[in-house]
């Protein structure tokens, strides 16, 4: 009797786990298959190299690919070195088990688990509104100063009198250097409407001071990249620290005993021995950053651009964001569907490529460790 | 001994080499030292920058939300609004495209339909037309979702909220937040977060209910029952699930899962809490799986061998000895999965429908914290009350993952240490 019950129980005990595994497997298979089957036929060389047309219902997604790559590159260049060096500091230089080190580790661990949207909040509030706005203000101040000097030179509206008509000021600036003064020229318009006849130079400056030229105080690729770098920083720190820890203490101590300095030990013993772990961790973190859309939602992406971003203060298109917009806000669903799937395939190729590299690297470590 | 006169060279050579050798060594020593000092300084500087950045995030997010905690009470509260507010209904995504809707957009588009007689009239002191309640209550009847929806509405509390009438400049306080209508864009904004709390609760619950058994049982399989070669291939494949960007998972739910759910359950609201929960589960399963697998494999072999030696079968040893031994790790895994489900943004934005119903029905559109921030952050003015409220939601997310992490780390560490020390 007991045997029978046990064997029935045993059947479920071994069957349920197998069932769970099969379900998960099927789910993965379903997702991959769906995107492959519907998406791949819609891929074409044109799709990858063209710009979008007709409100994103036709054409290609090249700017999105370009933007995603640019973003990931900037993010990596910022996050990986800083994260690795911080991890080296935490592992090698900071006194272990001190309150300082433990607090930092706890903060880093927590931050690694914080939802990515919070980083987006930080990006908007800090990078764009605080730092970006300050940069813009100081640039504008220096420009206003230059303008003040220019306006009192001989030949300029204010050289002979204290007041001048706004129209004259505008003409002077346009003649002087239209592109350099274009923001100022544009912002003088409301003044023209309200001013009766003439204004003092002080009034002009006061009026213009309130409207700095927005170059850095708006969403830009640099802020999005920095936000993502901040997002991946804790993950990189945690994984590099783990990799550094795998180097046994004896090896470090042996190196020091042989007369090497701490830095030499790090440079020639610790890092080379953990480099695969460092690389794996960094690649995984970078691939996670490449797929995140939430933090860049309001720090730099655009739905559609007709030119590629050329400066750090430009906005950009992004594969993941593009997919989000196509999926939730397209006006013509049938036309957008093939683009949605094709975009997904490109995004998946990018993310999986990075992940597979990391996995291959990791299995290389494993093999080396057991050889 | 044959050579009495030893050749002078060997005796001289050390003397020759020594001064040069010494000079060379002292030169390189000094250069090396300077170079190293510089390098170490750089290391310290960089580490300091990143540590400052890390703490800056905490500080800044809290600071931007602080007016809600500490702001002065100089609100432009006109009158107290004493109307009975019906719980807001959502606009189900009725278009067959299945694309997610923004509830605000729908409010404006269908507001014209419906000022049905059953909505409560607002206190007309201020002379305002009852924008908020009217639109929402009107939609309730206009959309005619299946009876289940309407029925569930009446089940939710429709208390006489004493919601102060705010303008877009008035300072929002914490006390303004525990209410039932989230309408930051109307003329008299309301920042009641209860619908958002409900939405997050429902989706997270569903996600965990699905993902926890799946992840744990699959980990049991790969850790205990699978042949070695199967495990080699299975583990990376399941971890591949973690590599899907959440946009892609959200898109998959939006398209396929929603259709499957609709054909199985016949619900009218296409994007609802269930679909969102399934999406979150897809994102959370790999986390629970990997961490549980690690926890199960960390159990010492001696336990398993002892159980087998005492006559247990393989599965008895697994369930009755090894699984309990790994409980702290499994709890940590579920906690971390919970943290992820709570804060996931893109899936919630795309698959939940973004509506605001307060009910336990799984087939209504819901909205989560992260989705709210994601949807509305682009439209706020810096420093405005709406902005502060969104940062407040961010603080809530922060605190939640903080607590989850804290519990996972300390609970797990304590229990694990106790357990294994005990068994040794």
Short mmCIF file of N, CA and C in Angstrom, two decimals, chain A residues 104-223:
data_model
loop_
_atom_site.label_atom_id
_atom_site.label_comp_id
_atom_site.label_asym_id
_atom_site.label_seq_id
_atom_site.Cartn_x
_atom_site.Cartn_y
_atom_site.Cartn_z
N UNK A 104 28.96 50.92 1.05
CA UNK A 104 29.04 51.06 -0.40
C UNK A 104 28.55 49.80 -1.08
N UNK A 105 28.97 48.66 -0.55
CA UNK A 105 28.52 47.41 -1.18
C UNK A 105 27.02 47.28 -1.12
N UNK A 106 26.46 47.65 0.03
CA UNK A 106 25.02 47.55 0.16
C UNK A 106 24.32 48.49 -0.81
N UNK A 107 24.87 49.72 -0.91
CA UNK A 107 24.26 50.68 -1.84
C UNK A 107 24.34 50.16 -3.27
N UNK A 108 25.49 49.60 -3.62
CA UNK A 108 25.66 49.10 -4.99
C UNK A 108 24.71 47.93 -5.24
N UNK A 109 24.61 47.04 -4.28
CA UNK A 109 23.71 45.91 -4.46
C UNK A 109 22.27 46.34 -4.60
N UNK A 110 21.86 47.31 -3.78
CA UNK A 110 20.49 47.78 -3.88
C UNK A 110 20.24 48.43 -5.23
N UNK A 111 21.18 49.29 -5.62
CA UNK A 111 21.01 49.99 -6.88
C UNK A 111 20.93 49.03 -8.05
N UNK A 112 21.59 47.89 -7.93
CA UNK A 112 21.54 46.91 -9.02
C UNK A 112 20.13 46.36 -9.18
N UNK A 113 19.32 46.46 -8.13
CA UNK A 113 17.99 45.91 -8.20
C UNK A 113 16.89 46.94 -8.36
N UNK A 114 17.28 48.22 -8.37
CA UNK A 114 16.27 49.28 -8.47
C UNK A 114 15.69 49.30 -9.89
N UNK A 115 14.38 49.50 -10.00
CA UNK A 115 13.76 49.51 -11.33
C UNK A 115 14.39 50.56 -12.23
N UNK A 116 14.49 50.25 -13.50
CA UNK A 116 15.22 51.12 -14.40
C UNK A 116 14.53 52.46 -14.59
N UNK A 117 13.23 52.53 -14.36
CA UNK A 117 12.53 53.78 -14.58
C UNK A 117 13.00 54.84 -13.60
N UNK A 118 13.43 54.41 -12.41
CA UNK A 118 13.91 55.38 -11.42
C UNK A 118 15.16 56.07 -11.95
N UNK A 119 15.98 55.32 -12.67
CA UNK A 119 17.15 55.95 -13.28
C UNK A 119 16.73 56.97 -14.32
N UNK A 120 15.63 56.66 -15.00
CA UNK A 120 15.13 57.63 -15.96
C UNK A 120 14.71 58.91 -15.26
N UNK A 121 14.07 58.78 -14.11
CA UNK A 121 13.69 59.96 -13.33
C UNK A 121 14.92 60.78 -12.98
N UNK A 122 15.95 60.07 -12.52
CA UNK A 122 17.17 60.76 -12.17
C UNK A 122 17.75 61.45 -13.39
N UNK A 123 17.73 60.77 -14.50
CA UNK A 123 18.29 61.34 -15.72
C UNK A 123 17.60 62.64 -16.09
N UNK A 124 16.27 62.64 -16.03
CA UNK A 124 15.55 63.85 -16.38
C UNK A 124 15.80 64.94 -15.35
N UNK A 125 15.63 64.59 -14.10
CA UNK A 125 15.70 65.61 -13.07
C UNK A 125 17.11 66.16 -12.87
N UNK A 126 18.09 65.28 -12.93
CA UNK A 126 19.44 65.72 -12.63
C UNK A 126 20.19 66.12 -13.89
N UNK A 127 20.32 65.18 -14.81
CA UNK A 127 21.14 65.46 -15.98
C UNK A 127 20.55 66.56 -16.82
N UNK A 128 19.27 66.43 -17.14
CA UNK A 128 18.70 67.40 -18.07
C UNK A 128 18.37 68.70 -17.38
N UNK A 129 17.64 68.62 -16.29
CA UNK A 129 17.15 69.85 -15.70
C UNK A 129 18.18 70.57 -14.86
N UNK A 130 19.06 69.84 -14.22
CA UNK A 130 20.01 70.52 -13.37
C UNK A 130 21.31 70.81 -14.12
N UNK A 131 21.96 69.75 -14.57
CA UNK A 131 23.26 69.96 -15.22
C UNK A 131 23.10 70.59 -16.60
N UNK A 132 22.22 70.03 -17.38
CA UNK A 132 22.04 70.55 -18.73
C UNK A 132 21.60 71.99 -18.71
N UNK A 133 20.67 72.31 -17.83
CA UNK A 133 20.18 73.66 -17.76
C UNK A 133 21.28 74.62 -17.31
N UNK A 134 22.12 74.19 -16.36
CA UNK A 134 23.20 75.08 -15.92
C UNK A 134 24.19 75.33 -17.04
N UNK A 135 24.52 74.29 -17.78
CA UNK A 135 25.44 74.48 -18.89
C UNK A 135 24.85 75.49 -19.87
N UNK A 136 23.57 75.30 -20.17
CA UNK A 136 22.93 76.21 -21.11
C UNK A 136 22.95 77.63 -20.60
N UNK A 137 22.66 77.79 -19.29
CA UNK A 137 22.62 79.14 -18.74
C UNK A 137 23.97 79.81 -18.81
N UNK A 138 25.03 79.08 -18.47
CA UNK A 138 26.33 79.74 -18.48
C UNK A 138 26.76 80.07 -19.91
N UNK A 139 26.42 79.18 -20.85
CA UNK A 139 26.74 79.49 -22.24
C UNK A 139 26.01 80.72 -22.69
N UNK A 140 24.75 80.80 -22.28
CA UNK A 140 23.93 81.93 -22.70
C UNK A 140 24.44 83.22 -22.09
N UNK A 141 24.89 83.15 -20.82
CA UNK A 141 25.43 84.34 -20.16
C UNK A 141 26.61 84.88 -20.93
N UNK A 142 27.52 83.99 -21.31
CA UNK A 142 28.69 84.50 -22.00
C UNK A 142 28.31 85.08 -23.36
N UNK A 143 27.30 84.47 -23.96
CA UNK A 143 26.86 84.98 -25.25
C UNK A 143 26.24 86.37 -25.08
N UNK A 144 25.45 86.52 -24.00
CA UNK A 144 24.83 87.83 -23.75
C UNK A 144 25.89 88.89 -23.52
N UNK A 145 26.95 88.50 -22.82
CA UNK A 145 28.02 89.46 -22.59
C UNK A 145 28.64 89.91 -23.89
N UNK A 146 28.94 88.92 -24.75
CA UNK A 146 29.49 89.26 -26.05
C UNK A 146 28.57 90.21 -26.79
N UNK A 147 27.27 89.92 -26.70
CA UNK A 147 26.31 90.75 -27.41
C UNK A 147 26.31 92.17 -26.86
N UNK A 148 26.39 92.26 -25.54
CA UNK A 148 26.42 93.59 -24.93
C UNK A 148 27.58 94.40 -25.45
N UNK A 149 28.74 93.76 -25.51
CA UNK A 149 29.90 94.47 -26.02
C UNK A 149 29.71 94.84 -27.49
N UNK A 150 29.16 93.92 -28.24
CA UNK A 150 29.01 94.19 -29.67
C UNK A 150 28.05 95.33 -29.92
N UNK A 151 27.02 95.44 -29.05
CA UNK A 151 25.99 96.42 -29.32
C UNK A 151 26.42 97.85 -29.00
N UNK A 152 27.54 98.02 -28.28
CA UNK A 152 27.94 99.39 -27.98
C UNK A 152 29.12 99.81 -28.82
N UNK A 153 29.57 98.95 -29.68
CA UNK A 153 30.69 99.34 -30.54
C UNK A 153 30.25 100.38 -31.54
N UNK A 154 31.22 101.10 -32.07
CA UNK A 154 30.83 102.08 -33.10
C UNK A 154 30.13 101.40 -34.26
N UNK A 155 29.04 101.99 -34.66
CA UNK A 155 28.27 101.42 -35.76
C UNK A 155 27.10 100.59 -35.28
N UNK A 156 27.12 100.26 -34.02
CA UNK A 156 26.03 99.44 -33.50
C UNK A 156 24.91 100.33 -32.94
N UNK A 157 23.71 99.81 -32.79
CA UNK A 157 22.56 100.62 -32.37
C UNK A 157 22.81 101.42 -31.10
N UNK A 158 23.56 100.86 -30.14
CA UNK A 158 23.68 101.55 -28.87
C UNK A 158 24.96 102.36 -28.78
N UNK A 159 25.65 102.56 -29.88
CA UNK A 159 26.92 103.26 -29.77
C UNK A 159 26.71 104.74 -29.49
N UNK A 160 25.61 105.29 -29.96
CA UNK A 160 25.44 106.73 -29.79
C UNK A 160 24.39 107.07 -28.74
N UNK A 161 23.40 106.22 -28.57
CA UNK A 161 22.33 106.58 -27.63
C UNK A 161 22.04 105.42 -26.70
N UNK A 162 21.29 105.74 -25.65
CA UNK A 162 21.01 104.71 -24.67
C UNK A 162 19.86 103.81 -25.07
N UNK A 163 19.04 104.28 -26.00
CA UNK A 163 17.94 103.43 -26.43
C UNK A 163 18.02 103.23 -27.94
N UNK A 164 17.41 102.17 -28.37
CA UNK A 164 17.38 101.90 -29.80
C UNK A 164 16.15 101.08 -30.10
N UNK A 165 15.62 101.20 -31.31
CA UNK A 165 14.45 100.40 -31.67
C UNK A 165 14.84 98.93 -31.77
N UNK A 166 13.91 98.10 -31.39
CA UNK A 166 14.20 96.67 -31.37
C UNK A 166 14.54 96.19 -32.78
N UNK A 167 13.85 96.75 -33.77
CA UNK A 167 14.10 96.33 -35.14
C UNK A 167 15.54 96.55 -35.55
N UNK A 168 16.10 97.70 -35.12
CA UNK A 168 17.49 97.99 -35.44
C UNK A 168 18.43 96.98 -34.82
N UNK A 169 18.12 96.64 -33.58
CA UNK A 169 18.97 95.66 -32.89
C UNK A 169 18.96 94.36 -33.67
N UNK A 170 17.76 93.98 -34.07
CA UNK A 170 17.66 92.70 -34.79
C UNK A 170 18.42 92.76 -36.09
N UNK A 171 18.29 93.86 -36.80
CA UNK A 171 19.00 93.95 -38.09
C UNK A 171 20.49 93.89 -37.86
N UNK A 172 20.94 94.57 -36.83
CA UNK A 172 22.38 94.58 -36.55
C UNK A 172 22.88 93.17 -36.28
N UNK A 173 22.15 92.46 -35.43
CA UNK A 173 22.59 91.12 -35.10
C UNK A 173 22.56 90.20 -36.32
N UNK A 174 21.52 90.37 -37.12
CA UNK A 174 21.42 89.52 -38.31
C UNK A 174 22.60 89.79 -39.25
N UNK A 175 22.93 91.04 -39.37
CA UNK A 175 24.05 91.38 -40.25
C UNK A 175 25.35 90.87 -39.67
N UNK A 176 25.46 90.97 -38.39
CA UNK A 176 26.72 90.62 -37.75
C UNK A 176 27.04 89.13 -37.96
N UNK A 177 26.17 88.27 -37.49
CA UNK A 177 26.41 86.84 -37.67
C UNK A 177 25.09 86.14 -37.40
N UNK A 178 24.36 85.90 -38.43
CA UNK A 178 22.98 85.45 -38.24
C UNK A 178 22.91 84.13 -37.48
N UNK A 179 23.85 83.25 -37.79
CA UNK A 179 23.75 81.92 -37.18
C UNK A 179 24.10 81.99 -35.71
N UNK A 180 25.13 82.75 -35.37
CA UNK A 180 25.54 82.81 -33.98
C UNK A 180 24.45 83.44 -33.12
N UNK A 181 23.77 84.47 -33.66
CA UNK A 181 22.77 85.18 -32.87
C UNK A 181 21.36 84.68 -33.11
N UNK A 182 21.22 83.54 -33.79
CA UNK A 182 19.87 83.20 -34.23
C UNK A 182 18.89 83.05 -33.09
N UNK A 183 19.35 82.51 -31.96
CA UNK A 183 18.42 82.37 -30.83
C UNK A 183 18.02 83.75 -30.31
N UNK A 184 19.03 84.63 -30.20
CA UNK A 184 18.72 85.97 -29.68
C UNK A 184 17.77 86.70 -30.62
N UNK A 185 18.02 86.57 -31.92
CA UNK A 185 17.15 87.24 -32.89
C UNK A 185 15.73 86.76 -32.76
N UNK A 186 15.59 85.46 -32.63
CA UNK A 186 14.25 84.92 -32.53
C UNK A 186 13.57 85.38 -31.25
N UNK A 187 14.33 85.41 -30.15
CA UNK A 187 13.71 85.74 -28.87
C UNK A 187 13.39 87.22 -28.76
N UNK A 188 13.90 88.05 -29.67
CA UNK A 188 13.60 89.48 -29.59
C UNK A 188 12.22 89.81 -30.14
N UNK A 189 11.66 88.86 -30.87
CA UNK A 189 10.37 89.14 -31.51
C UNK A 189 9.27 89.60 -30.56
N UNK A 190 9.01 88.87 -29.49
CA UNK A 190 7.94 89.34 -28.59
C UNK A 190 8.22 90.74 -28.07
N UNK A 191 9.50 91.05 -27.94
CA UNK A 191 9.83 92.38 -27.44
C UNK A 191 9.40 93.44 -28.44
N UNK A 192 9.56 93.10 -29.68
CA UNK A 192 9.21 94.05 -30.73
C UNK A 192 7.73 94.38 -30.69
N UNK A 193 6.96 93.37 -30.45
CA UNK A 193 5.52 93.60 -30.45
C UNK A 193 5.10 94.53 -29.33
N UNK A 194 5.73 94.36 -28.16
CA UNK A 194 5.24 95.10 -27.01
C UNK A 194 5.92 96.46 -26.84
N UNK A 195 7.18 96.58 -27.27
CA UNK A 195 7.91 97.83 -27.04
C UNK A 195 7.31 98.93 -27.89
N UNK A 196 7.24 100.11 -27.30
CA UNK A 196 6.61 101.21 -28.02
C UNK A 196 7.51 101.69 -29.15
N UNK A 197 8.69 102.17 -28.77
CA UNK A 197 9.56 102.61 -29.85
C UNK A 197 10.98 102.10 -29.67
N UNK A 198 11.49 102.31 -28.49
CA UNK A 198 12.89 101.94 -28.30
C UNK A 198 13.08 101.33 -26.93
N UNK A 199 14.16 100.60 -26.82
CA UNK A 199 14.45 99.97 -25.53
C UNK A 199 15.89 100.23 -25.17
N UNK A 200 16.19 100.11 -23.90
CA UNK A 200 17.57 100.23 -23.46
C UNK A 200 18.25 98.88 -23.60
N UNK A 201 19.58 98.95 -23.56
CA UNK A 201 20.31 97.69 -23.71
C UNK A 201 20.05 96.80 -22.50
N UNK A 202 19.84 97.44 -21.35
CA UNK A 202 19.56 96.67 -20.16
C UNK A 202 18.29 95.85 -20.29
N UNK A 203 17.28 96.47 -20.89
CA UNK A 203 16.01 95.76 -21.04
C UNK A 203 16.17 94.57 -21.97
N UNK A 204 16.95 94.78 -23.03
CA UNK A 204 17.17 93.68 -23.97
C UNK A 204 17.83 92.50 -23.26
N UNK A 205 18.88 92.84 -22.50
CA UNK A 205 19.60 91.76 -21.84
C UNK A 205 18.70 91.04 -20.84
N UNK A 206 17.93 91.84 -20.08
CA UNK A 206 17.03 91.21 -19.10
C UNK A 206 16.03 90.29 -19.79
N UNK A 207 15.51 90.78 -20.90
CA UNK A 207 14.52 89.98 -21.61
C UNK A 207 15.12 88.68 -22.12
N UNK A 208 16.31 88.81 -22.71
CA UNK A 208 16.91 87.62 -23.32
C UNK A 208 17.41 86.64 -22.28
N UNK A 209 17.77 87.16 -21.12
CA UNK A 209 18.36 86.29 -20.11
C UNK A 209 17.40 85.19 -19.70
N UNK A 210 16.13 85.50 -19.82
CA UNK A 210 15.17 84.49 -19.37
C UNK A 210 15.02 83.34 -20.33
N UNK A 211 15.59 83.46 -21.52
CA UNK A 211 15.36 82.38 -22.48
C UNK A 211 16.66 81.83 -23.04
N UNK A 212 17.36 81.09 -22.24
CA UNK A 212 18.63 80.55 -22.75
C UNK A 212 18.41 79.59 -23.90
N UNK A 213 19.38 79.55 -24.74
CA UNK A 213 19.30 78.63 -25.87
C UNK A 213 19.37 77.20 -25.35
N UNK A 214 18.39 76.41 -25.71
CA UNK A 214 18.33 75.06 -25.18
C UNK A 214 19.18 74.13 -26.02
N UNK A 215 20.39 73.85 -25.54
CA UNK A 215 21.12 72.84 -26.28
C UNK A 215 21.36 71.61 -25.42
N UNK A 216 21.77 71.86 -24.17
CA UNK A 216 22.05 70.72 -23.30
C UNK A 216 20.93 70.48 -22.31
N UNK A 217 20.07 71.46 -22.15
CA UNK A 217 19.03 71.30 -21.15
C UNK A 217 17.79 70.62 -21.69
N UNK A 218 18.00 69.79 -22.69
CA UNK A 218 16.88 69.06 -23.26
C UNK A 218 17.34 67.63 -23.48
N UNK A 219 16.41 66.73 -23.78
CA UNK A 219 16.84 65.35 -23.99
C UNK A 219 17.92 65.26 -25.07
N UNK A 220 18.93 64.48 -24.79
CA UNK A 220 20.04 64.36 -25.73
C UNK A 220 20.67 62.99 -25.55
N UNK A 221 21.43 62.60 -26.56
CA UNK A 221 21.98 61.24 -26.51
C UNK A 221 22.98 61.11 -25.38
N UNK A 222 23.67 62.20 -25.04
CA UNK A 222 24.66 62.10 -23.97
C UNK A 222 23.99 61.82 -22.64
N UNK A 223 22.85 62.48 -22.41
CA UNK A 223 22.17 62.24 -21.13
C UNK A 223 21.59 60.84 -21.08
#
